[in-house]
PDB file of C-alpha atoms in Angstrom:
ATOM      1  CA  MET A   1      75.481 107.918 111.679  1.00 45.00           C
ATOM      2  CA  SER A   2      78.316 105.504 112.568  1.00 47.00           C
ATOM      3  CA  THR A   3      77.659 101.805 112.219  1.00 52.00           C
ATOM      4  CA  THR A   4      78.064  99.401 115.108  1.00 51.00           C
ATOM      5  CA  GLY A   5      81.681  98.379 115.584  1.00 54.00           C
ATOM      6  CA  GLU A   6      83.098 101.253 113.533  1.00 62.00           C
ATOM      7  CA  GLY A   7      84.494 102.932 116.657  1.00 63.00           C
ATOM      8  CA  PRO A   8      86.496  99.935 117.932  1.00 64.00           C
ATOM      9  CA  ALA A   9      87.715  99.159 114.406  1.00 65.00           C
ATOM     10  CA  ARG A  10      88.913 102.744 113.939  1.00 73.00           C
ATOM     11  CA  SER A  11      90.643 102.697 117.332  1.00 79.00           C
ATOM     12  CA  GLU A  12      92.422  99.461 116.431  1.00 75.00           C
ATOM     13  CA  ALA A  13      93.552 100.883 113.091  1.00 79.00           C
ATOM     14  CA  GLU A  14      94.814 104.065 114.735  1.00 85.00           C
ATOM     15  CA  ALA A  15      96.720 102.036 117.324  1.00 81.00           C
ATOM     16  CA  MET A  16      98.318  99.933 114.569  1.00 83.00           C
ATOM     17  CA  ILE A  17      99.358 103.046 112.644  1.00 89.00           C
ATOM     18  CA  ALA A  18     100.865 104.549 115.793  1.00 91.00           C
ATOM     19  CA  GLU A  19     102.785 101.331 116.485  1.00 92.00           C
ATOM     20  CA  ALA A  20     103.974 101.206 112.859  1.00 92.00           C
ATOM     21  CA  LYS A  21     105.334 104.762 113.156  1.00 94.00           C
ATOM     22  CA  LYS A  22     107.145 103.746 116.332  1.00 96.00           C
ATOM     23  CA  ALA A  23     108.548 100.668 114.577  1.00 96.00           C
ATOM     24  CA  LEU A  24     109.783 102.835 111.703  1.00 97.00           C
ATOM     25  CA  TRP A  25     111.761 105.089 114.020  1.00 97.00           C
ATOM     26  CA  VAL A  26     113.086 102.159 116.016  1.00 97.00           C
ATOM     27  CA  MET A  27     114.526 100.638 112.856  1.00 97.00           C
ATOM     28  CA  VAL A  28     115.956 103.989 111.737  1.00 98.00           C
ATOM     29  CA  GLY A  29     117.633 104.241 115.149  1.00 98.00           C
ATOM     30  CA  LEU A  30     118.975 100.683 114.952  1.00 98.00           C
ATOM     31  CA  LEU A  31     120.504 101.287 111.531  1.00 98.00           C
ATOM     32  CA  ALA A  32     121.986 104.567 112.756  1.00 98.00           C
ATOM     33  CA  VAL A  33     123.717 102.704 115.592  1.00 98.00           C
ATOM     34  CA  LEU A  34     125.118 100.100 113.179  1.00 98.00           C
ATOM     35  CA  TRP A  35     126.493 102.764 110.843  1.00 98.00           C
ATOM     36  CA  VAL A  36     128.004 104.860 113.641  1.00 98.00           C
ATOM     37  CA  ILE A  37     129.819 101.761 114.903  1.00 98.00           C
ATOM     38  CA  GLN A  38     130.972 101.043 111.324  1.00 98.00           C
ATOM     39  CA  LEU A  39     132.304 104.586 110.956  1.00 98.00           C
ATOM     40  CA  VAL A  40     134.416 104.058 114.083  1.00 97.00           C
ATOM     41  CA  ASN A  41     135.306 100.455 113.287  1.00 98.00           C
ATOM     42  CA  ALA A  42     136.481 100.738 109.667  1.00 97.00           C
ATOM     43  CA  PRO A  43     139.329 103.263 110.172  1.00 97.00           C
ATOM     44  CA  THR A  44     140.870 101.035 112.875  1.00 95.00           C
ATOM     45  CA  GLY A  45     141.070  98.032 110.570  1.00 96.00           C
ATOM     46  CA  TYR A  46     137.986  96.462 112.217  1.00 97.00           C
ATOM     47  CA  ASP A  47     139.612  96.016 115.615  1.00 97.00           C
ATOM     48  CA  LEU A  48     136.167  96.239 117.215  1.00 97.00           C
ATOM     49  CA  SER A  49     134.951  93.316 115.121  1.00 97.00           C
ATOM     50  CA  ARG A  50     137.839  91.148 116.267  1.00 96.00           C
ATOM     51  CA  GLU A  51     137.354  92.194 119.888  1.00 96.00           C
ATOM     52  CA  PHE A  52     133.564  91.957 120.069  1.00 97.00           C
ATOM     53  CA  GLY A  53     132.911  89.174 117.557  1.00 97.00           C
ATOM     54  CA  ILE A  54     131.987  85.610 118.499  1.00 97.00           C
ATOM     55  CA  GLU A  55     134.962  83.260 118.705  1.00 96.00           C
ATOM     56  CA  ALA A  56     133.785  79.688 118.292  1.00 96.00           C
ATOM     57  CA  ARG A  57     133.712  77.596 121.493  1.00 95.00           C
ATOM     58  CA  ASP A  58     135.668  80.135 123.525  1.00 96.00           C
ATOM     59  CA  PRO A  59     133.841  80.487 126.882  1.00 96.00           C
ATOM     60  CA  ALA A  60     135.182  84.014 127.297  1.00 96.00           C
ATOM     61  CA  SER A  61     133.481  84.971 124.006  1.00 96.00           C
ATOM     62  CA  LEU A  62     129.943  84.081 125.079  1.00 97.00           C
ATOM     63  CA  PRO A  63     129.062  87.702 126.040  1.00 97.00           C
ATOM     64  CA  GLU A  64     129.966  88.722 122.483  1.00 97.00           C
ATOM     65  CA  ILE A  65     126.770  86.987 121.349  1.00 98.00           C
ATOM     66  CA  PHE A  66     125.087  90.306 122.151  1.00 98.00           C
ATOM     67  CA  SER A  67     127.680  92.584 120.527  1.00 98.00           C
ATOM     68  CA  ALA A  68     128.538  90.669 117.341  1.00 98.00           C
ATOM     69  CA  PRO A  69     125.306  91.592 115.469  1.00 98.00           C
ATOM     70  CA  PHE A  70     126.287  95.273 115.688  1.00 98.00           C
ATOM     71  CA  MET A  71     129.739  94.740 114.120  1.00 97.00           C
ATOM     72  CA  HIS A  72     130.636  94.176 110.472  1.00 97.00           C
ATOM     73  CA  SER A  73     133.755  93.226 108.592  1.00 95.00           C
ATOM     74  CA  SER A  74     133.576  95.552 105.569  1.00 96.00           C
ATOM     75  CA  TRP A  75     131.536  98.257 103.904  1.00 97.00           C
ATOM     76  CA  GLY A  76     130.029  95.693 101.568  1.00 95.00           C
ATOM     77  CA  HIS A  77     129.045  93.594 104.569  1.00 96.00           C
ATOM     78  CA  ILE A  78     127.066  96.339 106.300  1.00 97.00           C
ATOM     79  CA  GLU A  79     125.570  97.582 103.019  1.00 96.00           C
ATOM     80  CA  GLY A  80     124.335  94.089 102.195  1.00 94.00           C
ATOM     81  CA  ASN A  81     122.700  93.711 105.606  1.00 95.00           C
ATOM     82  CA  SER A  82     121.199  97.184 106.034  1.00 97.00           C
ATOM     83  CA  GLY A  83     118.379  97.013 103.478  1.00 95.00           C
ATOM     84  CA  PRO A  84     117.006  93.588 104.437  1.00 93.00           C
ATOM     85  CA  LEU A  85     117.427  94.373 108.130  1.00 96.00           C
ATOM     86  CA  PHE A  86     115.357  97.535 107.811  1.00 97.00           C
ATOM     87  CA  VAL A  87     112.572  95.915 105.775  1.00 95.00           C
ATOM     88  CA  PHE A  88     112.309  92.673 107.738  1.00 96.00           C
ATOM     89  CA  GLY A  89     112.820  94.421 111.067  1.00 97.00           C
ATOM     90  CA  PHE A  90     110.031  96.897 110.365  1.00 97.00           C
ATOM     91  CA  LEU A  91     107.638  94.146 109.270  1.00 95.00           C
ATOM     92  CA  ALA A  92     108.502  92.225 112.429  1.00 95.00           C
ATOM     93  CA  ALA A  93     107.900  95.276 114.635  1.00 95.00           C
ATOM     94  CA  TYR A  94     104.894  97.028 113.125  1.00 93.00           C
ATOM     95  CA  ARG A  95     102.379  95.153 115.280  1.00 89.00           C
ATOM     96  CA  GLY A  96     104.197  95.856 118.529  1.00 92.00           C
ATOM     97  CA  VAL A  97     107.647  97.144 119.418  1.00 94.00           C
ATOM     98  CA  LYS A  98     107.603  95.511 122.873  1.00 94.00           C
ATOM     99  CA  LYS A  99     106.987  92.101 121.306  1.00 95.00           C
ATOM    100  CA  TRP A 100     109.666  92.862 118.710  1.00 97.00           C
ATOM    101  CA  ILE A 101     112.219  93.457 121.466  1.00 97.00           C
ATOM    102  CA  GLY A 102     111.526  90.004 122.905  1.00 97.00           C
ATOM    103  CA  VAL A 103     111.740  88.403 119.464  1.00 97.00           C
ATOM    104  CA  THR A 104     114.992  90.252 118.747  1.00 98.00           C
ATOM    105  CA  VAL A 105     116.665  89.069 121.949  1.00 98.00           C
ATOM    106  CA  LEU A 106     115.597  85.487 121.235  1.00 98.00           C
ATOM    107  CA  ILE A 107     116.971  85.641 117.687  1.00 98.00           C
ATOM    108  CA  ILE A 108     120.277  87.122 118.850  1.00 98.00           C
ATOM    109  CA  VAL A 109     120.712  84.385 121.452  1.00 98.00           C
ATOM    110  CA  ALA A 110     119.719  81.564 119.066  1.00 98.00           C
ATOM    111  CA  SER A 111     121.907  82.836 116.229  1.00 97.00           C
ATOM    112  CA  GLY A 112     124.839  83.599 118.511  1.00 97.00           C
ATOM    113  CA  LEU A 113     124.786  80.228 120.247  1.00 97.00           C
ATOM    114  CA  GLY A 114     124.578  78.459 116.887  1.00 96.00           C
ATOM    115  CA  VAL A 115     127.650  80.361 115.715  1.00 97.00           C
ATOM    116  CA  TRP A 116     129.493  79.715 118.996  1.00 97.00           C
ATOM    117  CA  PHE A 117     128.825  75.978 118.965  1.00 96.00           C
ATOM    118  CA  ILE A 118     129.367  74.937 115.351  1.00 94.00           C
ATOM    119  CA  SER A 119     131.437  77.587 113.555  1.00 94.00           C
ATOM    120  CA  PRO A 120     134.965  76.538 112.518  1.00 92.00           C
ATOM    121  CA  SER A 121     137.618  76.676 115.237  1.00 90.00           C
ATOM    122  CA  ASN A 122     139.495  79.957 115.681  1.00 90.00           C
ATOM    123  CA  SER A 123     136.882  81.805 113.599  1.00 93.00           C
ATOM    124  CA  VAL A 124     135.427  85.164 114.619  1.00 96.00           C
ATOM    125  CA  THR A 125     131.901  85.925 113.404  1.00 97.00           C
ATOM    126  CA  VAL A 126     130.202  89.321 113.231  1.00 97.00           C
ATOM    127  CA  GLY A 127     127.253  90.836 111.395  1.00 97.00           C
ATOM    128  CA  ALA A 128     123.495  91.426 111.556  1.00 97.00           C
ATOM    129  CA  SER A 129     122.604  88.696 109.054  1.00 95.00           C
ATOM    130  CA  GLY A 130     121.463  86.377 111.866  1.00 96.00           C
ATOM    131  CA  LEU A 131     118.918  89.028 112.806  1.00 97.00           C
ATOM    132  CA  VAL A 132     117.879  89.414 109.172  1.00 95.00           C
ATOM    133  CA  PHE A 133     117.148  85.709 108.816  1.00 95.00           C
ATOM    134  CA  GLY A 134     115.500  85.614 112.228  1.00 96.00           C
ATOM    135  CA  TYR A 135     113.075  88.375 111.304  1.00 97.00           C
ATOM    136  CA  PHE A 136     112.481  86.608 107.986  1.00 95.00           C
ATOM    137  CA  GLY A 137     111.496  83.388 109.772  1.00 95.00           C
ATOM    138  CA  TYR A 138     109.343  85.293 112.242  1.00 96.00           C
ATOM    139  CA  ILE A 139     107.440  87.113 109.492  1.00 95.00           C
ATOM    140  CA  ILE A 140     106.751  83.873 107.624  1.00 93.00           C
ATOM    141  CA  VAL A 141     105.134  82.094 110.592  1.00 94.00           C
ATOM    142  CA  ARG A 142     103.655  84.950 112.633  1.00 93.00           C
ATOM    143  CA  GLY A 143     100.373  85.051 110.729  1.00 89.00           C
ATOM    144  CA  LEU A 144      99.854  81.318 111.171  1.00 91.00           C
ATOM    145  CA  PHE A 145     100.335  81.513 114.928  1.00 91.00           C
ATOM    146  CA  ASP A 146      98.455  84.800 115.427  1.00 86.00           C
ATOM    147  CA  ARG A 147      95.705  83.916 112.941  1.00 86.00           C
ATOM    148  CA  HIS A 148      95.861  87.355 111.298  1.00 86.00           C
ATOM    149  CA  ALA A 149      94.873  87.058 107.641  1.00 88.00           C
ATOM    150  CA  ILE A 150      97.009  90.023 106.547  1.00 87.00           C
ATOM    151  CA  ASP A 151     100.093  88.563 108.239  1.00 90.00           C
ATOM    152  CA  ILE A 152      99.476  85.155 106.662  1.00 90.00           C
ATOM    153  CA  VAL A 153      99.407  86.780 103.220  1.00 91.00           C
ATOM    154  CA  LEU A 154     102.450  88.885 104.085  1.00 90.00           C
ATOM    155  CA  GLY A 155     104.359  85.796 105.202  1.00 89.00           C
ATOM    156  CA  LEU A 156     103.530  83.934 101.982  1.00 90.00           C
ATOM    157  CA  VAL A 157     104.526  86.907  99.825  1.00 90.00           C
ATOM    158  CA  MET A 158     107.823  87.344 101.652  1.00 88.00           C
ATOM    159  CA  ALA A 159     108.596  83.624 101.475  1.00 86.00           C
ATOM    160  CA  LEU A 160     107.975  83.605  97.705  1.00 87.00           C
ATOM    161  CA  CYS A 161     109.774  86.866  96.953  1.00 84.00           C
ATOM    162  CA  PHE A 162     112.851  85.943  98.981  1.00 83.00           C
ATOM    163  CA  ALA A 163     112.858  82.181  98.386  1.00 78.00           C
ATOM    164  CA  TYR A 164     116.434  82.432  97.108  1.00 76.00           C
ATOM    165  CA  THR A 165     117.611  83.368 100.610  1.00 78.00           C
ATOM    166  CA  PHE A 166     116.862  79.855 101.835  1.00 78.00           C
ATOM    167  CA  ALA A 167     120.066  78.780 100.098  1.00 76.00           C
ATOM    168  CA  SER A 168     122.013  80.836 102.672  1.00 76.00           C
ATOM    169  CA  LEU A 169     120.743  78.539 105.430  1.00 79.00           C
ATOM    170  CA  LEU A 170     123.133  75.847 104.170  1.00 72.00           C
ATOM    171  CA  PRO A 171     126.950  75.806 103.889  1.00 80.00           C
ATOM    172  CA  THR A 172     127.156  76.902 100.250  1.00 72.00           C
ATOM    173  CA  GLU A 173     129.667  79.797 100.331  1.00 75.00           C
ATOM    174  CA  GLU A 174     132.976  79.972 102.156  1.00 73.00           C
ATOM    175  CA  GLY A 175     133.288  82.858 104.592  1.00 76.00           C
ATOM    176  CA  VAL A 176     129.519  83.213 105.048  1.00 82.00           C
ATOM    177  CA  SER A 177     128.122  82.294 108.464  1.00 88.00           C
ATOM    178  CA  TRP A 178     125.387  79.885 107.459  1.00 92.00           C
ATOM    179  CA  GLN A 179     125.333  78.846 111.133  1.00 94.00           C
ATOM    180  CA  GLY A 180     124.142  82.299 112.171  1.00 95.00           C
ATOM    181  CA  HIS A 181     121.636  82.357 109.327  1.00 94.00           C
ATOM    182  CA  MET A 182     120.135  78.962 110.114  1.00 95.00           C
ATOM    183  CA  PHE A 183     119.927  79.363 113.876  1.00 97.00           C
ATOM    184  CA  GLY A 184     118.649  82.916 113.534  1.00 96.00           C
ATOM    185  CA  PHE A 185     115.939  81.670 111.179  1.00 95.00           C
ATOM    186  CA  LEU A 186     114.974  78.922 113.645  1.00 97.00           C
ATOM    187  CA  GLY A 187     114.977  81.478 116.468  1.00 97.00           C
ATOM    188  CA  GLY A 188     112.532  83.617 114.494  1.00 96.00           C
ATOM    189  CA  ILE A 189     110.199  80.654 114.008  1.00 96.00           C
ATOM    190  CA  VAL A 190     110.316  79.837 117.727  1.00 97.00           C
ATOM    191  CA  GLY A 191     109.710  83.524 118.450  1.00 96.00           C
ATOM    192  CA  GLY A 192     106.585  83.414 116.316  1.00 95.00           C
ATOM    193  CA  TRP A 193     105.237  80.700 118.585  1.00 96.00           C
ATOM    194  CA  LEU A 194     106.396  82.077 121.942  1.00 95.00           C
ATOM    195  CA  PHE A 195     105.243  85.637 121.231  1.00 93.00           C
ATOM    196  CA  ARG A 196     101.989  84.754 119.471  1.00 89.00           C
ATOM    197  CA  ASP A 197      98.787  86.591 120.366  1.00 84.00           C
ATOM    198  CA  ARG A 198      97.043  84.733 123.153  1.00 74.00           C
ATOM    199  CA  ARG A 199      93.404  85.681 122.788  1.00 63.00           C
ATOM    200  CA  PRO A 200      91.068  84.607 125.600  1.00 56.00           C
ATOM    201  CA  LYS A 201      88.674  81.897 124.554  1.00 49.00           C
ATOM    202  CA  ALA A 202      85.124  83.142 124.017  1.00 48.00           C
ATOM    203  CA  VAL A 203      82.661  81.915 126.615  1.00 50.00           C
ATOM    204  CA  ALA A 204      79.276  81.048 125.175  1.00 48.00           C
ATOM    205  CA  ALA A 205      76.329  82.840 126.737  1.00 51.00           C
ATOM    206  CA  PRO A 206      73.997  80.543 128.671  1.00 54.00           C
ATOM    207  CA  ASP A 207      70.857  79.427 126.861  1.00 53.00           C
ATOM    208  CA  PRO A 208      67.836  80.739 128.801  1.00 53.00           C
ATOM    209  CA  ALA A 209      65.865  77.689 127.700  1.00 52.00           C
ATOM    210  CA  THR A 210      68.294  75.298 129.408  1.00 50.00           C
ATOM    211  CA  THR A 211      69.454  77.338 132.394  1.00 50.00           C
ATOM    212  CA  LEU A 212      68.670  75.627 135.679  1.00 49.00           C
ATOM    213  CA  LEU A 213      67.148  77.820 138.345  1.00 49.00           C
ATOM    214  CA  PRO A 214      67.022  77.051 142.080  1.00 51.00           C
ATOM    215  CA  LYS A 215      63.716  75.733 143.341  1.00 50.00           C
ATOM    216  CA  ASP A 216      61.424  78.123 145.074  1.00 45.00           C
ATOM    217  CA  LEU A 217      61.756  77.172 148.734  1.00 40.00           C
ATOM    218  CA  GLY A 218      58.911  79.440 149.792  1.00 43.00           C
TER     219      GLY A 218
END
């Protein structure tokens, strides 16, 4: 005999597993797109990166905010981004791909605008590292905003295991876009708040002992 609540709990678990499978394939597809672009981009001497990268404070380059994360500047660049992007992206998406899409767009815009505003003049910036740091920030705070115990633990574990990455939020290495890292990270934190679960507040049942009834007019 099934216990009370076992059915809803099982349905919720099955839905989460289904969403996690969807998130897995979404991230596989995203990485496939990045690598196909790299295979076309590298033989041309990275012409696509120069054309579709973000040029600081150039108004004509604002649309490239949405294309720059898909471009890279070397094989080492895309290899360094691919693993963290897959792991962090999956963890950001496993509770809902639709929510993940909204978070991703927010991170891209925040990271891209940060690069556009404060990168050195005449620089062109490409790469998915802004997304990586955005997902990292989102994972850290999501559990706090959603009040999911497992996500709180996950956020703490990720923050501790990858604490060294916080150094990349500051200008410590020449040629590395700390601007994209920092603003992507902040975009992920904001995304955790904007896309938090909004559960309806529970309404207490009326107490029969204190409920007022209309007078009998008969």
